[in-house]
Amino acid sequence: MSQERAFVLGGGIVGACCALALLRRGFDVTLVEKDRPGYGATFGNSASIGLASVPPLGMPGMMRDVPKMLLDPMHPLVIRLGFLGRSLPWLMRFRDALAPARVEAIAGARAALLSRAGTEYESLLAEIGRPDLISTTGLIQAYQSTEAFRNAKGGLDLRRRHGIEVVELLGPALHELEPALSDRVVAGAYFPIVQTVVNPLHLTEAIVDTFRQRGGRLLTETVTGFETGPAGVTRIVTNAGRHDCDLVVVSAGAWSRDLVAMLGEAVNLIPERGYHVMIEDAPHLPKVPLVSGDHNVSVVTLNTGLRMTTMAELTAIDAPPDHPRAERIFRAAAGMLRGLEVHVASRWVGSRPSTPDSLPVIGRSKRHRNVIFAFGHGHLGVTFGAVTGTVVGTLARDETPNLDIAPYRPDRRFDGSHLAA
Ligand SMILES: Cc1cc2nc3c(=O)[nH]c(=O)nc-3n(C[C@H](O)[C@H](O)[C@H](O)COP(=O)(O)OP(=O)(O)OC[C@H]3O[C@@H](n4cnc5c(N)ncnc54)[C@H](O)[C@@H]3O)c2cc1C
């Protein structure tokens, strides 16, 4: 019998993991990527396997502070005016997902996926022979203001309720743990479980290299449509031709909404843009990745140097970037590191694929049985890459995943209401 032809659309970390998983499951796999694998959101993130990231983006009471955040030119949350109409359905669901019981349930659904995320990477890295790409570093959430630290307690308690170890530390103990921190940092929380990728692009490339060495095909084409029949999608249409297929995985990150619309379906997904700068001449490179709790800036040492990331900007994927705003925030946050000046070696903007309920979309399309959705991983796409690949491989073979995937189903309301207690 000839092998079934699977097409994975989008070659970020999620698509790369899905493509390799399908190959492992005996499919004839083609990864379709319009650019180069790993150059979407996957390229520029904070490289964290965020195993302690149980709290969703929206926490109870947050709505009260949103107007103040939006008016503050130093705040990382931005909603571009021209994008307000497009983001309104998302914002309404986001507001509804802030109810305390829903936050608790969403946190549980994130914790369930997180509990598998690390071990799935362990297996994946062993399989591709690159255990060096991820290490357990822990992560410090650092605060220069005791008031901001007090306000963070809700998130720390939520983690603890889901079994995550949280170590609260004051000044000297923090500096001992990470000597690159400046004296301005007075308090912090340390999450020992967190892991860090040496470089998310290199991780993706290593997975794609293995995929290709084992006979997987990489097609540099842009998907522009689908042909369908009674059994589902029969052909993928691209800028270069048409390809017969038996199975389709949509894993195109923030672009997935448009592909899903071409299939006649709707998902509540928007681009949530983030920025990074690579810093040159940093006097100290932190060994433990840091998050400034005062400014929402992450700092991580990669194999290519020091990276700072920030911003949650709701706007079109291709809107002109606002690097000056991001850099004002980076400069404000730089005080958490000893002697750090923000000498920018390079700058980047990219789009997180974000859902209002901070949960990814993993599951079969309702309309087309041979289509599987795997996107919407928001702030945790690197973290959830390997586990998403494994689940997609299981669904593709019509097996039941050994994890309840109902919380991530594509036809939910995206406000947490599907997670009834
Ligand atoms: C500043 C920042 C910091 C972050 N930090 C972290 C972190 O520390 N840890 C973490 O886990 N996550 C983090 N994230 C989130 C993470 O980067 C994303 O969730 C993840 O990269 C999404 O991966 P993806 O494969 O779904 O999408 P992408 O990497 O965006 O890949 C999608 C791919 O699809 C391709 N594509 C799109 N349309 C088409 C088409 N029509 N035809 C063919 N190809 C197409 C694109 O070219 C792209 O390569 C961060 C994000 C940002 C912006």
PDB file of N, CA and C in Angstrom, residues 7 39 46 55 61 76 86 95 105 116 165 209 234 241 255 260 280 307 325 367 384 386 392-393 404 417:
ATOM      1  N   PHE A   7       0.642  16.891   4.401  1.00  0.00           N
ATOM      2  CA  PHE A   7       1.223  18.215   4.162  1.00  0.00           C
ATOM      3  C   PHE A   7       1.116  19.032   5.441  1.00  0.00           C
ATOM      4  N   TYR A  39      11.877  31.151  10.658  1.00  0.00           N
ATOM      5  CA  TYR A  39      12.053  32.604  10.569  1.00  0.00           C
ATOM      6  C   TYR A  39      10.776  33.392  10.873  1.00  0.00           C
ATOM      7  N   SER A  46      12.044  34.442  23.355  1.00  0.00           N
ATOM      8  CA  SER A  46      12.912  34.482  24.547  1.00  0.00           C
ATOM      9  C   SER A  46      13.515  33.126  24.885  1.00  0.00           C
ATOM     10  N   PRO A  55       0.132  30.512  34.632  1.00  0.00           N
ATOM     11  CA  PRO A  55      -0.853  31.597  34.532  1.00  0.00           C
ATOM     12  C   PRO A  55      -1.076  32.035  33.088  1.00  0.00           C
ATOM     13  N   GLY A  61      -9.047  40.739  37.433  1.00  0.00           N
ATOM     14  CA  GLY A  61      -8.858  42.144  37.817  1.00  0.00           C
ATOM     15  C   GLY A  61      -8.063  42.952  36.801  1.00  0.00           C
ATOM     16  N   PRO A  76       4.241  47.872  27.748  1.00  0.00           N
ATOM     17  CA  PRO A  76       4.410  46.966  26.590  1.00  0.00           C
ATOM     18  C   PRO A  76       3.105  46.583  25.894  1.00  0.00           C
ATOM     19  N   ARG A  86     -10.699  44.904  14.271  1.00  0.00           N
ATOM     20  CA  ARG A  86     -10.323  43.509  14.033  1.00  0.00           C
ATOM     21  C   ARG A  86     -10.075  42.775  15.355  1.00  0.00           C
ATOM     22  N   ARG A  95     -11.706  39.408  27.817  1.00  0.00           N
ATOM     23  CA  ARG A  95     -12.357  39.945  29.032  1.00  0.00           C
ATOM     24  C   ARG A  95     -13.149  38.846  29.743  1.00  0.00           C
ATOM     25  N   ALA A 105      -9.402  27.418  35.649  1.00  0.00           N
ATOM     26  CA  ALA A 105      -9.576  26.272  34.739  1.00  0.00           C
ATOM     27  C   ALA A 105      -8.579  26.344  33.577  1.00  0.00           C
ATOM     28  N   ARG A 116       3.676  17.732  30.152  1.00  0.00           N
ATOM     29  CA  ARG A 116       4.222  16.830  29.134  1.00  0.00           C
ATOM     30  C   ARG A 116       5.302  17.504  28.266  1.00  0.00           C
ATOM     31  N   GLU A 165       7.334  24.539  41.610  1.00  0.00           N
ATOM     32  CA  GLU A 165       8.156  25.057  42.711  1.00  0.00           C
ATOM     33  C   GLU A 165       8.486  26.534  42.466  1.00  0.00           C
ATOM     34  N   ASP A 209      16.350  19.513   9.761  1.00  0.00           N
ATOM     35  CA  ASP A 209      17.458  18.760   9.145  1.00  0.00           C
ATOM     36  C   ASP A 209      17.219  17.255   9.290  1.00  0.00           C
ATOM     37  N   THR A 234      -8.468  17.681  -0.816  1.00  0.00           N
ATOM     38  CA  THR A 234      -7.848  16.753  -1.774  1.00  0.00           C
ATOM     39  C   THR A 234      -6.546  17.315  -2.325  1.00  0.00           C
ATOM     40  N   GLY A 241       1.796  25.725  -7.643  1.00  0.00           N
ATOM     41  CA  GLY A 241       1.126  24.552  -8.209  1.00  0.00           C
ATOM     42  C   GLY A 241       0.087  23.957  -7.286  1.00  0.00           C
ATOM     43  N   TRP A 255      -0.461  33.246  10.960  1.00  0.00           N
ATOM     44  CA  TRP A 255      -1.083  33.249   9.629  1.00  0.00           C
ATOM     45  C   TRP A 255      -2.193  32.192   9.531  1.00  0.00           C
ATOM     46  N   VAL A 260      -7.281  28.894   7.766  1.00  0.00           N
ATOM     47  CA  VAL A 260      -8.499  28.269   8.290  1.00  0.00           C
ATOM     48  C   VAL A 260      -9.730  28.889   7.606  1.00  0.00           C
ATOM     49  N   GLU A 280      25.016  44.334  22.012  1.00  0.00           N
ATOM     50  CA  GLU A 280      26.459  44.100  21.944  1.00  0.00           C
ATOM     51  C   GLU A 280      27.150  44.755  23.127  1.00  0.00           C
ATOM     52  N   ARG A 307      19.933  38.701  24.457  1.00  0.00           N
ATOM     53  CA  ARG A 307      18.681  39.122  23.807  1.00  0.00           C
ATOM     54  C   ARG A 307      17.720  39.682  24.855  1.00  0.00           C
ATOM     55  N   ARG A 325       9.592  52.575  20.501  1.00  0.00           N
ATOM     56  CA  ARG A 325       8.872  52.299  21.761  1.00  0.00           C
ATOM     57  C   ARG A 325       9.496  51.104  22.477  1.00  0.00           C
ATOM     58  N   ARG A 367     -15.066  20.649   9.799  1.00  0.00           N
ATOM     59  CA  ARG A 367     -15.600  20.550   8.434  1.00  0.00           C
ATOM     60  C   ARG A 367     -14.895  19.516   7.585  1.00  0.00           C
ATOM     61  N   PHE A 384       5.542  24.423  23.775  1.00  0.00           N
ATOM     62  CA  PHE A 384       4.559  23.389  23.422  1.00  0.00           C
ATOM     63  C   PHE A 384       4.853  22.701  22.093  1.00  0.00           C
ATOM     64  N   ALA A 386       7.108  20.322  20.942  1.00  0.00           N
ATOM     65  CA  ALA A 386       7.280  18.864  20.895  1.00  0.00           C
ATOM     66  C   ALA A 386       6.000  18.136  21.285  1.00  0.00           C
ATOM     67  N   VAL A 392      -0.408  15.596  17.492  1.00  0.00           N
ATOM     68  CA  VAL A 392      -0.832  15.600  16.087  1.00  0.00           C
ATOM     69  C   VAL A 392      -0.549  14.235  15.443  1.00  0.00           C
ATOM     70  N   GLY A 393       0.598  13.650  15.757  1.00  0.00           N
ATOM     71  CA  GLY A 393       0.922  12.315  15.227  1.00  0.00           C
ATOM     72  C   GLY A 393      -0.111  11.285  15.665  1.00  0.00           C
ATOM     73  N   ASP A 404      -5.908  14.615  27.711  1.00  0.00           N
ATOM     74  CA  ASP A 404      -7.222  15.106  27.269  1.00  0.00           C
ATOM     75  C   ASP A 404      -7.022  16.380  26.448  1.00  0.00           C
ATOM     76  N   SER A 417     -15.122  29.220  28.711  1.00  0.00           N
ATOM     77  CA  SER A 417     -16.413  28.645  29.138  1.00  0.00           C
ATOM     78  C   SER A 417     -16.518  27.152  28.813  1.00  0.00           C
TER      79      SER A 417
END
